[in-house]
């Protein structure tokens, strides 16, 4: 394949269109990483490192504060939505919203803010849209955490150009009931495991979500059956029924708290944790976070979904989501990013990095 | 494969062992049908016809009454349970109970009762243990119903050597709930179809079975979830949940009655009938049935499961189950048939056909 070049002197909208047009479905990020590397390497104010298809570009100006600004380079699979299309108001195409809009802002900042008042570590990474084991930010956190050391981090996932702080944790459990098989013509000889699951669904249907206020942000928990499975044959009482439940918990609770809550909630049933990720507290009391929120206008929303923000929190770095694009459009065929949000995010961040010019 | 021969001059236990040792899993009945055909053809008092791997052998003595005595030749799959083993009390092995014990009795009667007081139609058929489309008795009923014309029929399915009359009907329905997908991190944006299925399970769990008395027999209905399925992904509220329900209904209800009951029971939900077979009334008021019950000792139990007895009922022929072996052992690896039940069934039927000698 012919190498593609990126022109970072172009407008942020054009940079975004260039990025969208380099197909980079997860596990196929080489071309986009090559292009990013070639575009960043000539910039003399940045030290660029590459690990796999993840790029880290750092200023080293000896400032009193360092911030990370990060975005993933991969997208969900193609869905007949390339190449990009600019309708004058929005840029459409695979990844425009999630999150090549954010990436374009990052690359424009890297190219144009040569003397930031805060040292900056730009991170453009691979493998966010698939299993956690492929996540380039996770690899950095595990293998070279010193590259992520900072006072504050901004993850440029789509957030409609508004700061979203913290994120909720997520835990999946399997709640299993056990019966006894019998021919359905003689049901009284057995015990129906699906019928035994009735109280499990009753408890779920009656669940009232906690909506705690944390650092002034109203979170909203959730508890949902995301799967149910039972059945042996059309004439057999099943001896096993599994309800898969996903709990989303506000960041004032740890994974241990969440597990204890679930074990109590489903008391009397077999509960197995199959998957878990901690939430992240907003951390808005930290000076770097406060300064950023003030700089971008003061509006902060809670983040309900889980994002890589939690990886920074786990490293002790307060982090927020802040990026162009409507998060509800992520992973949709018709995703797009509004041009004015691209320009707004670039301007706000350039001002903040430049010292409030 | 070398053709196998059957020696019908042997004891019923030995005939059963010979039959068990001819492997005849459904769709592989040719060898056993060949052996049965070769054993019956020389018997001058019988007219033998073959259709596929189904055999029909008839006396034609101009008696005032005709009875069908029927058994299927196929078995469920091998499960490390061949060849047969005789422990002195029982004969063990694949099909010993379901239903080569009954087949052995049929073949012994065919070979030894040359001048029955009732004309007899012996039917040994293929394809009972699999999808209905392969059922040899069903093929006869559709293609040559005149071969099944009779005043009474005995199906020699295992019934512990006691008469089981009638059979319950069976109907399967899918009860489906519909919600609206949403990301589980923002559950309030959707409607969880699994949670909506809670009242479906509640109704099932609270169901009280009808136990009607019909011709003096106590039936026992049933209503069971035999399957449940829902789920899109681990982080998505599912928009669809399907509960598959199997209803077993006593033979005083028609299929239309059963469907009306189910539609009423699940009122407010989408109910689709996916499978149905009518029950069969015991028909014990018919003279031929009464005479048979008296001859074998008067004890009659209701049949809960669905059997091919219903095919005779549909043809207007009253029919019962009567055969050696415990029906609860059918389809089990360790199935066996007690030797004394084999001999009891042979004696009782030979006496009845011979005229009560």
XYZ file of C-alpha atoms in Angstrom, chain B residues 13 26-27 35 76 120 126 139 169 182 250 308 346:
13
model
C -35.850 -62.974 25.774
C -33.075 -43.822 13.396
C -32.335 -43.537 9.636
C -34.007 -59.367 9.241
C -32.024 -43.175 19.921
C -54.193 -59.170 13.491
C -39.084 -46.938 11.172
C -46.340 -42.590 6.352
C -51.598 -33.419 23.721
C -29.922 1.218 24.634
C -55.329 -33.651 28.879
C -48.134 -42.643 18.303
C -46.172 -62.303 25.491
